[in-house]
Amino acid sequence: MVRAYITSAMAGAFLLGMAIAALAVTGEYGNMCTMGLAMGKQIKTDCSINAQVQGKTYCFGSKEAMTQFMADPSGNLAKAQGYYAKLENPQ
């Protein structure tokens, strides 16, 4: 009887862990705010505010930043990519 309880408890803990992992969002640019990058700033986020653009997840530091980004996603994405590339390959 005790073994059944332990097995059930372990299975429940495993499923809970899997559910929590599924909720964690990982975005492009190491979870930095994409609008921040577009403005030349490095702002780390937890990616709780995010949007999908062209099948990729982009993180934002605030809802305002996401709204601003979505006003011109392709232009802002190009700026963010350019700035992020400079961070990865400083000259």
Coordinates of N, CA, C and O in Angstrom, one line a residue:
M1 N 0.8 -1.2 0.0 CA 0.0 0.0 0.0 C 0.9 1.3 0.0 O 0.6 2.2 -0.7
V2 N 1.9 1.3 0.8 CA 2.8 2.4 0.9 C 3.5 2.6 -0.4 O 3.7 3.8 -0.9
R3 N 3.9 1.5 -1.1 CA 4.6 1.6 -2.3 C 3.7 2.3 -3.4 O 4.2 3.1 -4.2
A4 N 2.4 2.0 -3.4 CA 1.5 2.6 -4.3 C 1.4 4.1 -4.1 O 1.4 4.9 -5.1
Y5 N 1.4 4.6 -2.9 CA 1.4 6.0 -2.6 C 2.7 6.7 -3.0 O 2.6 7.8 -3.6
I6 N 3.8 6.0 -2.8 CA 5.1 6.6 -3.2 C 5.2 6.7 -4.7 O 5.6 7.7 -5.3
T7 N 4.8 5.7 -5.4 CA 4.8 5.7 -6.9 C 3.9 6.8 -7.4 O 4.3 7.5 -8.3
S8 N 2.7 6.9 -6.9 CA 1.8 7.9 -7.3 C 2.3 9.3 -7.0 O 2.2 10.2 -7.9
A9 N 2.9 9.5 -5.9 CA 3.5 10.8 -5.5 C 4.7 11.2 -6.5 O 4.8 12.3 -6.9
M10 N 5.5 10.2 -6.8 CA 6.6 10.4 -7.7 C 6.1 10.7 -9.1 O 6.6 11.6 -9.8
A11 N 5.1 10.0 -9.6 CA 4.5 10.3 -10.9 C 3.9 11.7 -10.9 O 4.1 12.4 -11.9
G12 N 3.2 12.1 -9.9 CA 2.6 13.4 -9.8 C 3.7 14.5 -9.8 O 3.6 15.5 -10.5
A13 N 4.8 14.3 -9.1 CA 5.9 15.3 -9.1 C 6.5 15.4 -10.5 O 6.8 16.5 -10.9
F14 N 6.7 14.3 -11.1 CA 7.3 14.3 -12.5 C 6.4 15.1 -13.4 O 6.9 15.9 -14.2
L15 N 5.1 14.8 -13.4 CA 4.2 15.5 -14.3 C 4.1 17.0 -14.0 O 4.0 17.8 -14.9
L16 N 4.2 17.4 -12.7 CA 4.2 18.8 -12.3 C 5.4 19.5 -12.9 O 5.4 20.5 -13.4
G17 N 6.6 18.8 -12.8 CA 7.8 19.3 -13.3 C 7.8 19.5 -14.8 O 8.2 20.5 -15.3
M18 N 7.2 18.6 -15.5 CA 7.1 18.7 -16.9 C 6.1 19.8 -17.3 O 6.4 20.5 -18.3
A19 N 5.1 20.0 -16.6 CA 4.1 21.1 -16.9 C 4.8 22.5 -16.7 O 4.6 23.4 -17.4
I20 N 5.6 22.6 -15.6 CA 6.3 23.9 -15.3 C 7.3 24.1 -16.4 O 7.4 25.3 -16.9
A21 N 8.0 23.1 -16.8 CA 9.0 23.3 -17.9 C 8.3 23.7 -19.2 O 8.9 24.5 -20.0
A22 N 7.2 23.2 -19.5 CA 6.4 23.6 -20.7 C 6.0 25.0 -20.7 O 5.9 25.7 -21.7
L23 N 5.8 25.6 -19.5 CA 5.4 27.0 -19.4 C 6.5 28.0 -19.5 O 6.3 29.1 -19.9
A24 N 7.7 27.5 -19.3 CA 8.9 28.4 -19.4 C 9.1 28.8 -20.9 O 9.2 27.9 -21.7
V25 N 9.2 30.0 -21.2 CA 9.4 30.5 -22.6 C 10.8 30.9 -22.8 O 11.4 31.6 -22.0
T26 N 11.4 30.5 -23.9 CA 12.7 30.9 -24.3 C 12.6 31.6 -25.6 O 12.0 31.1 -26.5
G27 N 13.1 32.8 -25.6 CA 13.0 33.6 -26.8 C 14.4 33.8 -27.5 O 15.4 33.4 -27.0
E28 N 14.3 34.5 -28.6 CA 15.5 34.8 -29.3 C 16.3 35.8 -28.5 O 15.9 36.5 -27.6
Y29 N 17.6 36.0 -28.9 CA 18.5 37.0 -28.3 C 18.7 36.7 -26.8 O 18.9 37.7 -26.1
G30 N 18.7 35.5 -26.4 CA 19.0 35.2 -25.0 C 18.0 35.8 -24.0 O 18.3 36.2 -22.9
N31 N 16.7 35.9 -24.5 CA 15.6 36.5 -23.7 C 15.8 38.0 -23.4 O 15.2 38.6 -22.5
M32 N 16.6 38.7 -24.2 CA 16.7 40.2 -24.1 C 15.5 40.8 -24.7 O 14.9 40.2 -25.7
C33 N 15.1 42.0 -24.3 CA 14.0 42.7 -24.8 C 14.4 43.1 -26.3 O 15.3 43.8 -26.5
T34 N 13.5 42.6 -27.2 CA 13.8 42.8 -28.6 C 13.7 44.3 -29.0 O 14.5 44.8 -29.8
M35 N 12.7 45.0 -28.4 CA 12.6 46.5 -28.7 C 13.8 47.2 -28.1 O 14.3 48.2 -28.6
G36 N 14.3 46.8 -26.9 CA 15.4 47.4 -26.3 C 16.6 47.2 -27.2 O 17.4 48.2 -27.4
L37 N 16.8 46.0 -27.8 CA 17.9 45.8 -28.8 C 17.8 46.8 -30.0 O 18.7 47.3 -30.5
A38 N 16.5 46.9 -30.4 CA 16.3 47.8 -31.6 C 16.7 49.2 -31.3 O 17.0 50.0 -32.2
M39 N 16.6 49.6 -30.0 CA 17.0 51.0 -29.5 C 18.4 51.0 -29.1 O 18.9 52.0 -28.5
G40 N 19.2 49.9 -29.2 CA 20.6 49.9 -28.8 C 20.8 49.7 -27.3 O 21.8 50.1 -26.8
K41 N 19.9 49.0 -26.7 CA 20.0 48.8 -25.2 C 19.9 47.3 -24.9 O 19.2 46.6 -25.6
Q42 N 20.6 46.8 -23.9 CA 20.6 45.4 -23.5 C 19.7 45.3 -22.2 O 20.1 45.8 -21.2
I43 N 18.5 44.8 -22.4 CA 17.5 44.7 -21.3 C 17.2 43.2 -21.1 O 16.5 42.7 -22.0
K44 N 17.6 42.6 -20.1 CA 17.3 41.2 -19.8 C 15.9 41.0 -19.3 O 15.4 41.9 -18.6
T45 N 15.2 40.0 -19.8 CA 13.8 39.8 -19.4 C 13.6 38.3 -19.0 O 14.5 37.5 -19.2
D46 N 12.5 38.1 -18.4 CA 12.1 36.7 -18.1 C 11.2 36.1 -19.2 O 10.8 35.0 -19.1
C47 N 11.0 36.9 -20.2 CA 10.2 36.5 -21.4 C 8.8 36.2 -21.1 O 8.1 35.5 -21.8
S48 N 8.3 36.7 -20.0 CA 6.8 36.5 -19.7 C 6.0 37.3 -20.6 O 4.8 37.0 -20.8
I49 N 6.5 38.4 -21.2 CA 5.8 39.2 -22.2 C 6.6 38.9 -23.5 O 7.7 39.2 -23.6
N50 N 5.8 38.2 -24.4 CA 6.5 37.8 -25.6 C 5.5 37.8 -26.8 O 4.3 37.9 -26.6
A51 N 6.0 37.7 -28.0 CA 5.2 37.6 -29.2 C 5.9 36.7 -30.2 O 7.1 36.6 -30.2
Q52 N 5.1 36.1 -31.0 CA 5.6 35.3 -32.1 C 5.6 36.1 -33.4 O 4.6 36.7 -33.8
V53 N 6.7 36.1 -34.0 CA 6.9 36.8 -35.3 C 7.6 35.9 -36.2 O 8.7 35.4 -35.9
Q54 N 7.0 35.5 -37.4 CA 7.6 34.6 -38.3 C 8.1 33.3 -37.7 O 9.2 32.8 -38.0
G55 N 7.3 32.8 -36.8 CA 7.5 31.5 -36.2 C 8.6 31.5 -35.1 O 8.9 30.5 -34.5
K56 N 9.1 32.7 -34.7 CA 10.0 32.8 -33.6 C 9.5 33.6 -32.4 O 8.6 34.5 -32.6
T57 N 9.9 33.3 -31.2 CA 9.5 34.0 -30.0 C 10.4 35.1 -29.7 O 11.6 34.9 -29.6
Y58 N 9.9 36.3 -29.5 CA 10.6 37.5 -29.1 C 10.1 38.0 -27.8 O 8.9 38.0 -27.6
C59 N 11.0 38.3 -26.9 CA 10.7 38.7 -25.5 C 10.7 40.3 -25.4 O 11.4 40.9 -26.2
F60 N 10.0 40.8 -24.5 CA 9.9 42.2 -24.2 C 9.9 42.5 -22.7 O 9.4 41.7 -21.9
G61 N 10.5 43.7 -22.4 CA 10.6 44.1 -21.0 C 9.3 44.6 -20.5 O 9.1 44.7 -19.3
S62 N 8.4 45.0 -21.3 CA 7.1 45.6 -20.9 C 6.1 45.4 -22.1 O 6.5 45.2 -23.2
K63 N 4.8 45.6 -21.7 CA 3.8 45.6 -22.8 C 3.9 46.8 -23.7 O 3.7 46.7 -24.9
E64 N 4.4 47.9 -23.2 CA 4.6 49.1 -24.0 C 5.7 48.8 -25.0 O 5.6 49.2 -26.2
A65 N 6.8 48.1 -24.6 CA 7.9 47.8 -25.6 C 7.3 46.9 -26.7 O 7.7 47.0 -27.8
M66 N 6.5 45.9 -26.3 CA 5.9 45.0 -27.3 C 5.0 45.8 -28.3 O 5.1 45.6 -29.5
T67 N 4.2 46.7 -27.7 CA 3.3 47.5 -28.6 C 4.1 48.3 -29.6 O 3.8 48.4 -30.8
Q68 N 5.2 48.9 -29.0 CA 6.1 49.8 -29.9 C 6.7 48.9 -31.0 O 6.8 49.3 -32.1
F69 N 7.2 47.7 -30.6 CA 7.8 46.8 -31.6 C 6.9 46.4 -32.7 O 7.2 46.4 -33.8
M70 N 5.6 46.1 -32.3 CA 4.6 45.6 -33.2 C 4.1 46.7 -34.2 O 3.5 46.4 -35.2
A71 N 4.4 47.9 -33.9 CA 4.1 49.0 -34.8 C 4.8 48.9 -36.1 O 4.4 49.2 -37.2
D72 N 6.0 48.3 -36.1 CA 6.9 48.1 -37.3 C 7.8 46.9 -37.0 O 9.0 47.0 -36.8
P73 N 7.2 45.6 -37.0 CA 8.0 44.5 -36.6 C 9.2 44.2 -37.5 O 10.3 43.9 -37.0
S74 N 9.0 44.3 -38.8 CA 10.2 44.0 -39.7 C 11.3 45.0 -39.5 O 12.5 44.7 -39.5
G75 N 10.9 46.3 -39.4 CA 12.0 47.4 -39.2 C 12.7 47.2 -37.9 O 13.9 47.3 -37.8
N76 N 11.9 47.0 -36.8 CA 12.4 46.9 -35.5 C 13.3 45.6 -35.4 O 14.3 45.6 -34.7
L77 N 12.8 44.6 -36.0 CA 13.6 43.3 -36.0 C 14.9 43.5 -36.7 O 16.0 43.0 -36.2
A78 N 15.0 44.2 -37.8 CA 16.2 44.4 -38.5 C 17.2 45.2 -37.6 O 18.4 44.9 -37.6
K79 N 16.7 46.2 -36.9 CA 17.5 47.0 -36.0 C 18.0 46.2 -34.9 O 19.2 46.3 -34.5
A80 N 17.1 45.3 -34.3 CA 17.5 44.5 -33.2 C 18.6 43.5 -33.6 O 19.6 43.3 -32.9
Q81 N 18.4 42.9 -34.8 CA 19.4 41.9 -35.3 C 20.7 42.6 -35.5 O 21.8 42.0 -35.2
G82 N 20.7 43.8 -36.1 CA 22.0 44.5 -36.3 C 22.7 44.8 -35.0 O 23.9 44.6 -35.0
Y83 N 22.0 45.3 -34.0 CA 22.6 45.6 -32.8 C 23.1 44.3 -32.1 O 24.3 44.3 -31.5
Y84 N 22.3 43.3 -32.1 CA 22.7 42.0 -31.4 C 23.9 41.4 -32.1 O 24.8 40.9 -31.5
A85 N 24.0 41.5 -33.4 CA 25.2 41.0 -34.2 C 26.5 41.7 -33.7 O 27.5 41.1 -33.6
K86 N 26.4 43.0 -33.4 CA 27.5 43.8 -33.0 C 28.0 43.3 -31.6 O 29.1 43.3 -31.2
L87 N 27.0 42.9 -30.7 CA 27.3 42.4 -29.4 C 28.0 41.1 -29.5 O 29.0 40.8 -28.7
E88 N 27.6 40.2 -30.4 CA 28.3 38.9 -30.6 C 29.6 39.0 -31.3 O 30.5 38.2 -31.0
N89 N 29.8 40.0 -32.1 CA 31.1 40.2 -32.9 C 31.6 41.6 -32.8 O 31.6 42.3 -33.7
P90 N 32.1 42.0 -31.6 CA 32.6 43.3 -31.4 C 33.8 43.5 -32.3 O 34.6 42.6 -32.5
Q91 N 34.0 44.7 -32.8 CA 35.1 45.0 -33.7 C 36.1 46.0 -33.0 O 35.9 46.7 -32.2

